[in-house]
mmCIF file of C-alpha atoms in Angstrom:
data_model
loop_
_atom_site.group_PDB
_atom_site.id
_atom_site.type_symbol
_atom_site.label_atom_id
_atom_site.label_comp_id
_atom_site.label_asym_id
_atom_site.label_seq_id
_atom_site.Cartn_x
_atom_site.Cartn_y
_atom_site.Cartn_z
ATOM 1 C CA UNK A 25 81.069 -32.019 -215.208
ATOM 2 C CA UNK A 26 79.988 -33.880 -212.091
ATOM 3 C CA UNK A 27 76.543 -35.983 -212.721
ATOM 4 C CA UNK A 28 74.629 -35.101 -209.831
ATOM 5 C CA UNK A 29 73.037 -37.756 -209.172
ATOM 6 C CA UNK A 30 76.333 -39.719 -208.657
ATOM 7 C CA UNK A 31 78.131 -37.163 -206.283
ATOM 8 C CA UNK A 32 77.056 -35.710 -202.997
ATOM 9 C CA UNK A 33 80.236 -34.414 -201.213
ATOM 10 C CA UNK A 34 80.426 -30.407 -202.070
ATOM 11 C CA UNK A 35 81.017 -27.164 -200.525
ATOM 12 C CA UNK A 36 80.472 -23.816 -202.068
ATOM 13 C CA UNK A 37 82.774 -22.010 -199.317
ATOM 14 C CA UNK A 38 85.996 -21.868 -198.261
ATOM 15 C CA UNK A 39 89.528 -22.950 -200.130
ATOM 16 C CA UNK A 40 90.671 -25.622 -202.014
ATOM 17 C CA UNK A 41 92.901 -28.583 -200.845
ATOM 18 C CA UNK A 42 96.011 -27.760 -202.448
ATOM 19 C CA UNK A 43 99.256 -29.409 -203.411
ATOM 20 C CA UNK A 44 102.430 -26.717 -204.488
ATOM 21 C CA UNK A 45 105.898 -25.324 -204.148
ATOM 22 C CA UNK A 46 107.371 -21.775 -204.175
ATOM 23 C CA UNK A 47 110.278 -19.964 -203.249
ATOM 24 C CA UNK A 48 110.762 -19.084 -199.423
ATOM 25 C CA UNK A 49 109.676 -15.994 -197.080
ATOM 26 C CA UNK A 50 113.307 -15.979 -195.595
ATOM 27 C CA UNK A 51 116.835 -17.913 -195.710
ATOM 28 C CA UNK A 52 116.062 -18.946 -192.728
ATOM 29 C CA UNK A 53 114.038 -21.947 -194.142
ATOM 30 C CA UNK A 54 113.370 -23.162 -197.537
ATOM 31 C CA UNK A 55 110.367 -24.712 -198.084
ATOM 32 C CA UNK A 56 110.601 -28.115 -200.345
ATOM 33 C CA UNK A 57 106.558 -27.759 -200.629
ATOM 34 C CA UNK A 58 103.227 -27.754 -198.507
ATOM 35 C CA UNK A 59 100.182 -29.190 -198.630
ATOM 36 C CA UNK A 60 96.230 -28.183 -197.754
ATOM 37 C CA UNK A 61 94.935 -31.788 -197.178
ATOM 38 C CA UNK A 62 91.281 -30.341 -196.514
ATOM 39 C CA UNK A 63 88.538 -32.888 -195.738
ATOM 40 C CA UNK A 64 85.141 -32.502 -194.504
ATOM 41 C CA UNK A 65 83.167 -35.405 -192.609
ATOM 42 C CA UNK A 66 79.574 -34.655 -193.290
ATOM 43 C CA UNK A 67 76.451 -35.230 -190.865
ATOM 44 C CA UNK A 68 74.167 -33.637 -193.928
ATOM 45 C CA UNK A 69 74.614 -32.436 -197.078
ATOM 46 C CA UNK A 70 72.252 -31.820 -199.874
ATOM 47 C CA UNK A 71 73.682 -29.243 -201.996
ATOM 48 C CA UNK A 72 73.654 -31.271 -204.884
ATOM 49 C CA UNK A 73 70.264 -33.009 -204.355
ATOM 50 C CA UNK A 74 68.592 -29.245 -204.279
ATOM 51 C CA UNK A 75 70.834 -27.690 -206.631
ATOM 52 C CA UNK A 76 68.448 -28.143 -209.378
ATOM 53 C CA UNK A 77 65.467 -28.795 -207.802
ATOM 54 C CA UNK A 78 63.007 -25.978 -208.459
ATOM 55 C CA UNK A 79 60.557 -26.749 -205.440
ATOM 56 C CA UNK A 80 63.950 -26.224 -202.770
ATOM 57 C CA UNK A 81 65.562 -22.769 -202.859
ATOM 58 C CA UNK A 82 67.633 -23.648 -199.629
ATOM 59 C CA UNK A 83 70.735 -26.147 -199.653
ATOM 60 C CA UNK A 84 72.909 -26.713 -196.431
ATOM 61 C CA UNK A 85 75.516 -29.227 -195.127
ATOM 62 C CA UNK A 86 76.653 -29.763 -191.287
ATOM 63 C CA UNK A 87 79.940 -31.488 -190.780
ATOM 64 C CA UNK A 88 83.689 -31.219 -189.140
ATOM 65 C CA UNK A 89 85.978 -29.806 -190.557
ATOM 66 C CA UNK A 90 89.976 -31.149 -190.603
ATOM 67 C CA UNK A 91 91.931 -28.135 -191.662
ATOM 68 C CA UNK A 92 95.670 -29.322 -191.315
ATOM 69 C CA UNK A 93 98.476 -27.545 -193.399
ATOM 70 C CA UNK A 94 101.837 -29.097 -193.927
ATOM 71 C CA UNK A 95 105.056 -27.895 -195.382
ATOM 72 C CA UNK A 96 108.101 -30.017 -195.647
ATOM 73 C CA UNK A 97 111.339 -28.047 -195.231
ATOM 74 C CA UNK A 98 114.666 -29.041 -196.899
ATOM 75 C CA UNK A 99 116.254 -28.370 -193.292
ATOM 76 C CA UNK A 100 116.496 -31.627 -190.807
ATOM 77 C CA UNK A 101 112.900 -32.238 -189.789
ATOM 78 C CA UNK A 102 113.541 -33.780 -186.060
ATOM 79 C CA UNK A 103 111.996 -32.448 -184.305
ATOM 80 C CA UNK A 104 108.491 -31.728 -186.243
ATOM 81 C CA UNK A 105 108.909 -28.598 -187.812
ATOM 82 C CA UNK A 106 105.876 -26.619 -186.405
ATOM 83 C CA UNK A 107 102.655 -28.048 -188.223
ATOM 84 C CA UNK A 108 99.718 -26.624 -188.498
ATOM 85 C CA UNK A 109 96.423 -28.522 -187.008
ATOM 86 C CA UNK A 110 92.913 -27.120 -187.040
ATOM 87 C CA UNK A 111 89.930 -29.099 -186.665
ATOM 88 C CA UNK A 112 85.700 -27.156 -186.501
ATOM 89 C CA UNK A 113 82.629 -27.679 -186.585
ATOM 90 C CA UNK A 114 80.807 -25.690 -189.175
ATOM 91 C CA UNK A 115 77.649 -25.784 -191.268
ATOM 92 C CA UNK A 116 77.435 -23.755 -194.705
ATOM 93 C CA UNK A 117 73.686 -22.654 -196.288
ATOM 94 C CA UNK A 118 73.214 -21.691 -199.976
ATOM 95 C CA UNK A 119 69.895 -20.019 -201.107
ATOM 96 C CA UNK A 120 68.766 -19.580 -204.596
ATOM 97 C CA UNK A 121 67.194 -16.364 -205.649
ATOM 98 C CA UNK A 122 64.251 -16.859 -208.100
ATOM 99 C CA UNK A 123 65.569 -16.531 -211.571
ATOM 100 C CA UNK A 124 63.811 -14.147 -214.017
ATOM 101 C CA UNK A 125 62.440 -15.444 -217.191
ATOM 102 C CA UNK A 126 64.253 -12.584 -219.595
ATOM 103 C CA UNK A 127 67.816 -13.236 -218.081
ATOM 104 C CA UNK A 128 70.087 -16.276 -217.874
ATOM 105 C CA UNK A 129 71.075 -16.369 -215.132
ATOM 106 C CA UNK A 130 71.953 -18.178 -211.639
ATOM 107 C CA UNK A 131 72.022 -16.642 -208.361
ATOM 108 C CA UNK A 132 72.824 -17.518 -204.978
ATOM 109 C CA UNK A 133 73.998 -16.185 -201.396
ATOM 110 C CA UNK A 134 74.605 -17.787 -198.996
ATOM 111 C CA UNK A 135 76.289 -17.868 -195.120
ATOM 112 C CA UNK A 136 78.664 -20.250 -192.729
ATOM 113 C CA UNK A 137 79.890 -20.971 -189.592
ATOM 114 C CA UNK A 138 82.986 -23.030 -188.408
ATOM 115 C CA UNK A 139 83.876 -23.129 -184.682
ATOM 116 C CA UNK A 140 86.832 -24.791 -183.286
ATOM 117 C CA UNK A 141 90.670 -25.455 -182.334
ATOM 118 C CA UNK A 142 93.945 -24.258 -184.025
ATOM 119 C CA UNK A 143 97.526 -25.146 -182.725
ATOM 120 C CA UNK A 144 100.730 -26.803 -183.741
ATOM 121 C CA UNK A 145 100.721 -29.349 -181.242
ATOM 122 C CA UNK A 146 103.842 -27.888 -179.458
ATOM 123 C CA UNK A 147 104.988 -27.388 -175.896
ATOM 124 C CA UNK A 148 108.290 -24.716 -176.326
ATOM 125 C CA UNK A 149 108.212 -20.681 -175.337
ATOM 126 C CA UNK A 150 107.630 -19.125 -178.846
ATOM 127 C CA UNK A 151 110.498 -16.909 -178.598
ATOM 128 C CA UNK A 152 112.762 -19.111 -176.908
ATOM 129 C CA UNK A 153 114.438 -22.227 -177.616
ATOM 130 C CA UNK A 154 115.864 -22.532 -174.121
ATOM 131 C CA UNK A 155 112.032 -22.772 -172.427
ATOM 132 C CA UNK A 156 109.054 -24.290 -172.179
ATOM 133 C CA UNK A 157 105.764 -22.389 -172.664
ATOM 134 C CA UNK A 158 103.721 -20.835 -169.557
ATOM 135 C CA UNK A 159 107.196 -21.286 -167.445
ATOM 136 C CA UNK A 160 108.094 -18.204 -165.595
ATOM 137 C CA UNK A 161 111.182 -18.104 -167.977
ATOM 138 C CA UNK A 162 109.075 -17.731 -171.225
ATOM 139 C CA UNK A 163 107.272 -14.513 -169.596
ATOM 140 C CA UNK A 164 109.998 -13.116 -168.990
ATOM 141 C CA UNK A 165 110.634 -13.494 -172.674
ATOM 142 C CA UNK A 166 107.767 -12.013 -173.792
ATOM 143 C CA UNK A 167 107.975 -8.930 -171.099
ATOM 144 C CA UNK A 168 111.427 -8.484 -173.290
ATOM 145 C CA UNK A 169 109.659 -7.720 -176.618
ATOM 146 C CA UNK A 170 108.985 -4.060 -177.472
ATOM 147 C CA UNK A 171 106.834 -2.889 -180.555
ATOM 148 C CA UNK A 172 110.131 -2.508 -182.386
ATOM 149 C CA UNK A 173 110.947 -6.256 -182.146
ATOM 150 C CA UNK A 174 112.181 -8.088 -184.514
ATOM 151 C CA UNK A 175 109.655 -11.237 -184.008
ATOM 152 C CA UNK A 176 110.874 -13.256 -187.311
ATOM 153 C CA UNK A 177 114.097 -12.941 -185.626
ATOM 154 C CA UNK A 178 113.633 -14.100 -181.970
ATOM 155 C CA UNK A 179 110.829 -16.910 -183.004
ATOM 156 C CA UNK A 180 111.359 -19.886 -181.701
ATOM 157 C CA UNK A 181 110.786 -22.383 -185.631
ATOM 158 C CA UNK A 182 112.024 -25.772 -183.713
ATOM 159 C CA UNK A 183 108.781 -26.509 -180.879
ATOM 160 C CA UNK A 184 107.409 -22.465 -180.265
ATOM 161 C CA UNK A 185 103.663 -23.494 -178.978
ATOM 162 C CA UNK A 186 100.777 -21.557 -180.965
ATOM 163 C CA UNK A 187 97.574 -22.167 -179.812
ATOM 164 C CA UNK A 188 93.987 -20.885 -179.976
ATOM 165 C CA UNK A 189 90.547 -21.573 -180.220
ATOM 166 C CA UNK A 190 88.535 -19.129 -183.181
ATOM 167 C CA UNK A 191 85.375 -18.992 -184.785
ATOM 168 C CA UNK A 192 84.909 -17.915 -188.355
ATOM 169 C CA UNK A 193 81.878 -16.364 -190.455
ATOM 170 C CA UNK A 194 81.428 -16.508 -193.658
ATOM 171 C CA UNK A 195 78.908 -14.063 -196.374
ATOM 172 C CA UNK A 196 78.935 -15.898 -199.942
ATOM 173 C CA UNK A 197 77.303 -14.563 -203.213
ATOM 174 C CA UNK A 198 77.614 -16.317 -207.049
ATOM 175 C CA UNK A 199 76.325 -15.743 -210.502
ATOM 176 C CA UNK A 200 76.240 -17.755 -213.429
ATOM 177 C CA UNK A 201 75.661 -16.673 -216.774
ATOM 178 C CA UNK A 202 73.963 -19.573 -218.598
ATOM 179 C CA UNK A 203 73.927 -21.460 -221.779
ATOM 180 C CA UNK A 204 71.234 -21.962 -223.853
ATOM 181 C CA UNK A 205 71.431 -25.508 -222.898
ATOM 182 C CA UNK A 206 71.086 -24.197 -219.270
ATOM 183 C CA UNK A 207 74.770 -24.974 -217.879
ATOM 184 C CA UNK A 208 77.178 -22.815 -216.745
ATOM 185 C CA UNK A 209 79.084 -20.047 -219.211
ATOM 186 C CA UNK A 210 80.757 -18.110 -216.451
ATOM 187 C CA UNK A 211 80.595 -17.775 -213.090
ATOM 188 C CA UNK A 212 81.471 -15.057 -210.685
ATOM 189 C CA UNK A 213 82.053 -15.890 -207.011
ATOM 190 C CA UNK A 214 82.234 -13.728 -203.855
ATOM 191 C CA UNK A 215 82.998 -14.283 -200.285
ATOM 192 C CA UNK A 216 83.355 -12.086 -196.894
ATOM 193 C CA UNK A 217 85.165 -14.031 -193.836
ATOM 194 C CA UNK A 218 85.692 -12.596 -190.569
ATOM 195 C CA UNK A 219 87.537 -14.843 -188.061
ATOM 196 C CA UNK A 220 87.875 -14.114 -184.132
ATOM 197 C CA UNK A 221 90.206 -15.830 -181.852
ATOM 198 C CA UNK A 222 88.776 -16.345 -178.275
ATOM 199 C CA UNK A 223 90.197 -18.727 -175.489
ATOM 200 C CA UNK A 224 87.390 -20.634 -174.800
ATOM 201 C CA UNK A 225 86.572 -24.406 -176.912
ATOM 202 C CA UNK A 226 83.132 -23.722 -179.058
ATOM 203 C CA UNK A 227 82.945 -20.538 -176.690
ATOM 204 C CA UNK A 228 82.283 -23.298 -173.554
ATOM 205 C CA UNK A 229 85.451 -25.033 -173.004
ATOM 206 C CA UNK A 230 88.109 -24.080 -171.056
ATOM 207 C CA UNK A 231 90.858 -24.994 -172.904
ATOM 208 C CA UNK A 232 93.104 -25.219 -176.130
ATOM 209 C CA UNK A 233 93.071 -20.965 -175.827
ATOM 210 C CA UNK A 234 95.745 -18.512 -176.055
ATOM 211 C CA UNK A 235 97.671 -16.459 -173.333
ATOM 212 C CA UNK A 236 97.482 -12.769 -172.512
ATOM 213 C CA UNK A 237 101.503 -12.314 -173.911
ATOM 214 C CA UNK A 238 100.470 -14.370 -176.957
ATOM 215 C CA UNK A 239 97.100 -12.450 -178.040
ATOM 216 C CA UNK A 240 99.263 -9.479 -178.508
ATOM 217 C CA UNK A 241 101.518 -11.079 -180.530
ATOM 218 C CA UNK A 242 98.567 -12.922 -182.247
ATOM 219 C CA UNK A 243 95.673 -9.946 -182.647
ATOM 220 C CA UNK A 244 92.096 -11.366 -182.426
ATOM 221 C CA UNK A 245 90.602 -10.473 -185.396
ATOM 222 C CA UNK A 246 91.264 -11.310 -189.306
ATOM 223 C CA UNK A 247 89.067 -10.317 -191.924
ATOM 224 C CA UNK A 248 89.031 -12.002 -195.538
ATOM 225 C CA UNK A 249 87.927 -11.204 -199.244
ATOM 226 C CA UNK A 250 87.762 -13.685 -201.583
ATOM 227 C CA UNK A 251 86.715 -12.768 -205.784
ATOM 228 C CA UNK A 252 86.670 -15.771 -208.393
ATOM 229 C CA UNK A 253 85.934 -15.343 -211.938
ATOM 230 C CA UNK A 254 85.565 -18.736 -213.975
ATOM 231 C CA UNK A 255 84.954 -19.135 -217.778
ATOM 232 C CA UNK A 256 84.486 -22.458 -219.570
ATOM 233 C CA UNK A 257 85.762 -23.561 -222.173
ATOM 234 C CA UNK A 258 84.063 -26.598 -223.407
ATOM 235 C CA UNK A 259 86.425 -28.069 -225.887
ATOM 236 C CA UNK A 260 89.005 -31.089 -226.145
ATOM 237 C CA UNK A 261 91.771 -29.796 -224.169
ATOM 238 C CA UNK A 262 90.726 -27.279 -221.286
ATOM 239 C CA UNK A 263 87.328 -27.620 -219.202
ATOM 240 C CA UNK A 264 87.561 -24.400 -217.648
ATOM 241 C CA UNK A 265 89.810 -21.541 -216.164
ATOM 242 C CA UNK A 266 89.578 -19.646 -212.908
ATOM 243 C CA UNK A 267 91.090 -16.308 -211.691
ATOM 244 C CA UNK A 268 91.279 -15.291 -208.296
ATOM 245 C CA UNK A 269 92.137 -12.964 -205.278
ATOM 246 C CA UNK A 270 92.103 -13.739 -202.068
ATOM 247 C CA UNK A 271 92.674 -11.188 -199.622
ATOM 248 C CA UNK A 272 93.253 -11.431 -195.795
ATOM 249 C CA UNK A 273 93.710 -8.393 -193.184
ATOM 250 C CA UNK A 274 95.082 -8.973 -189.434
ATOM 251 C CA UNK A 275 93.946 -6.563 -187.076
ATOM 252 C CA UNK A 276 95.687 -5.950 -183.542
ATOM 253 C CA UNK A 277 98.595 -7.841 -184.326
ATOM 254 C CA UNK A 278 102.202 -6.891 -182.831
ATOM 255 C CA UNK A 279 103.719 -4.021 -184.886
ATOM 256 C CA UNK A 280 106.252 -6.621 -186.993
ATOM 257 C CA UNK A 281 103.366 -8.586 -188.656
ATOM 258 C CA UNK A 282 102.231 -7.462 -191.900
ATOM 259 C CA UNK A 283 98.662 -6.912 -191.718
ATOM 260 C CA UNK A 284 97.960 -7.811 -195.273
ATOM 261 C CA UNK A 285 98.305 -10.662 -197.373
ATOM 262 C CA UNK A 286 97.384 -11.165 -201.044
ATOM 263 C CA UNK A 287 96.658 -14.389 -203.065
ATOM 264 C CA UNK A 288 96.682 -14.243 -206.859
ATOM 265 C CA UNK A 289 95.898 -17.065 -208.458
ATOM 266 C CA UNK A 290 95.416 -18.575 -212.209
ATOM 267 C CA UNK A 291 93.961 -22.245 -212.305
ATOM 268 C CA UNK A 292 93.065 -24.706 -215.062
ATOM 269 C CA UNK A 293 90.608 -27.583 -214.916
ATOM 270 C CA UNK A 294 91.764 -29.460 -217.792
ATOM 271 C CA UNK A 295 89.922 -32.990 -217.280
ATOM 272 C CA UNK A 296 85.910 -33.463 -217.992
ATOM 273 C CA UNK A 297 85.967 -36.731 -216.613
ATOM 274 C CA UNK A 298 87.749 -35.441 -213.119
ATOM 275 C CA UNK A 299 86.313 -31.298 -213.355
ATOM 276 C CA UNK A 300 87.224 -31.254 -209.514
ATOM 277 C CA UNK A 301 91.041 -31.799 -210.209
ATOM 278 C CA UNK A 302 93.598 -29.029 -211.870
ATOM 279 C CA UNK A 303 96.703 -26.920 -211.986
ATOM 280 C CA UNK A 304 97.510 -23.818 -210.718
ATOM 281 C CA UNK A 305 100.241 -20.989 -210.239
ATOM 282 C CA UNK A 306 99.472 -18.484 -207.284
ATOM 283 C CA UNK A 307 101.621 -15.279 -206.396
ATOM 284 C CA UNK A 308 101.309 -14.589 -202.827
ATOM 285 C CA UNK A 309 102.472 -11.214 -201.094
ATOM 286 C CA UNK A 310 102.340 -9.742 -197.291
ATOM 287 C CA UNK A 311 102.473 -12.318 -194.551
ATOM 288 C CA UNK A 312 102.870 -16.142 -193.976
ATOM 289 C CA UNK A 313 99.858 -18.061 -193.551
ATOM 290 C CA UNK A 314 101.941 -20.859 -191.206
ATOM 291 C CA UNK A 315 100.498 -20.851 -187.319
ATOM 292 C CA UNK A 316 103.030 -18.330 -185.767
ATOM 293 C CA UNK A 317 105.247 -17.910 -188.956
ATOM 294 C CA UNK A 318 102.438 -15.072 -189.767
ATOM 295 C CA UNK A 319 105.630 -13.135 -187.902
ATOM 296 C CA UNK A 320 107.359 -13.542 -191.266
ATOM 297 C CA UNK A 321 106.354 -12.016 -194.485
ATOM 298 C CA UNK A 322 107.454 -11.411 -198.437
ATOM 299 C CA UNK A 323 106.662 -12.202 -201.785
ATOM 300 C CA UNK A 324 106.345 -16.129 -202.978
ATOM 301 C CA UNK A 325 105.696 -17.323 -206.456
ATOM 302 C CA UNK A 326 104.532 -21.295 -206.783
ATOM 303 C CA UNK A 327 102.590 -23.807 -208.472
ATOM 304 C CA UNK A 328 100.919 -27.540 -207.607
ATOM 305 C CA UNK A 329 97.642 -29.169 -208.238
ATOM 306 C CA UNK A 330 94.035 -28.618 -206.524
ATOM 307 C CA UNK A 331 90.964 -30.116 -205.907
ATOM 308 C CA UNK A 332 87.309 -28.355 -206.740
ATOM 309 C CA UNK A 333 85.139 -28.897 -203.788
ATOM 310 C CA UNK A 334 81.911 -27.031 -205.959
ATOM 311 C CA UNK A 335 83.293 -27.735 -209.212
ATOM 312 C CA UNK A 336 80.068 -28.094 -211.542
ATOM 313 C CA UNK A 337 77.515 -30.292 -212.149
ATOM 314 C CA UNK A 338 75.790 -31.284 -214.664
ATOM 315 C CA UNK A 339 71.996 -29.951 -214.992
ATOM 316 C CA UNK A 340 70.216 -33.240 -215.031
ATOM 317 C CA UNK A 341 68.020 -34.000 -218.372
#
């Protein structure tokens, strides 16, 4: 586990920074692999200072938040291949409730808050390779598409422009069951997201936001349930094991999208000496998770590696 007096860089919410490949949603592009290069640049964080400190009952951390997702295709990559770019400000707060003296056990709840941009960094009509997005052209494009259109079809995957701005809260809940040397034995983890897409910058700037043809396409609201089971092993060859479902629901959306999508994952954190780093397989159903590829949907199976960002720490002697 993580001495805590030698780490200070966690977060109990949100997912992983992940490296994997699958199969692909359609023949119209195979994906080689992608990549969650999450990082966080903190202004505060004291979750581990408090964790164990039984005089503080409230941890929190204020930072911003660079969110970009990448997938390499195996098709010719010039030009850029619609990435994914999202960068927020968010805080996240953790509160321990008082443990009783008959029961081992840990418990926490907790709530965050991320506010920012999301785009691809492209200036094409997103259903249209022949215009560029806003021109009269690309309305008329959009005035063309009925709820029986085909969007995976007409997108535009070489420079379509997705764009909005979005805020996203979070509800989080844990419990550990204890040793009788006081660290974890298992640990069940629970989180409620609901994300809303809105035109305006930290709700003040006027920019970065979406169109009126592209919010129906988009739909403004996306809800998220998230339930993690981990065991430990604590022996020579596997630290501990964590199953998971993710689950995410768009609302609103254009009558092609597949409201639903569904992560199942199995991951191992083999190492004691790095407990933040393991492997993991994931079967993922319903919709792509790609900017404006959310158009396309099916069934991927893949593996990679991932990084812990509240992987567990030592209780200090």
């Amino acid at each position: 586990m993580i001495k805590a007096q030698t780490y200070n860089e966690v977060y109990p919410m949100g997912e992983q920074p992940v490296i994997m490949g699958s199969n692909s949603y359609n023949t119209r592009e195979t994906i080689l692999f992608e990549a969650y290069p999450f990082v966080r640049f903190s202004f505060k964080n004291d979750f581990v200072k408090r964790l164990y400190d039984d005089n503080k009952r409230h941890m929190s951390g204020y930072y911003i938040f660079a969110k970009p997702q990448l997938r390499m295709f195996t098709s010719n990559s010039l030009p850029v291949r619609m990435p994914t770019y999202r960068v927020l400000i968010g805080t996240q707060h953790l509160f321990k409730i008082p443990q009783k003296n008959d029961k081992p056990k840990e418990r926490y709840y907790g709530f965050g808050f991320e506010s920012g941009h999301y785009s691809n960094g492209q200036s094409g009509c997103a259903f249209s390779t022949d215009f560029e997005d806003g021109s009269d052209e690309c309305l008329n494009v959009y005035d063309q598409i009925t709820p029986d259109s085909d969007l995976s079809n007409l997108l535009n995957r070489e420079d379509g422009n997705f764009s909005t701005n979005l805020t996203k809260l979070t509800a989080y809940y844990q419990v550990n069951q204890l040793r009788a040397d006081g660290n974890t034995k298992e640990m069940h983890t629970m989180e409620f997201n609901y994300t809303v897409y809105h035109n305006r910058f930290l709700w003040l700037g006027e920019f970065g936001g979406y169109s009126p043809e592209d919010i129906e396409i988009y739909g403004r609201h996306r809800f998220e349930l998230y339930y993690a089971f981990t065991f430990f092993k604590r022996n020579e060859t596997v630290q501990r094991i964590r199953l998971s479902e993710r689950l995410f629901f768009i609302q609103g959306a254009h009558e092609h999208v597949k409201a639903i999508r569904s992560e199942t994952q199995a991951t191992v954190f083999p190492f004691r000496k790095t407990p933040a780093f393991g492997f993991l397989l994931r079967l993922t159903t319903g919709h792509d998770n790609y900017n404006f590829r959310f158009v396309d949907s099916g069934t991927l199976i893949g593996g990679g590696i991932t990084w812990d960002l509240f992987a567990p720490i030592d209780r200090p002697n």
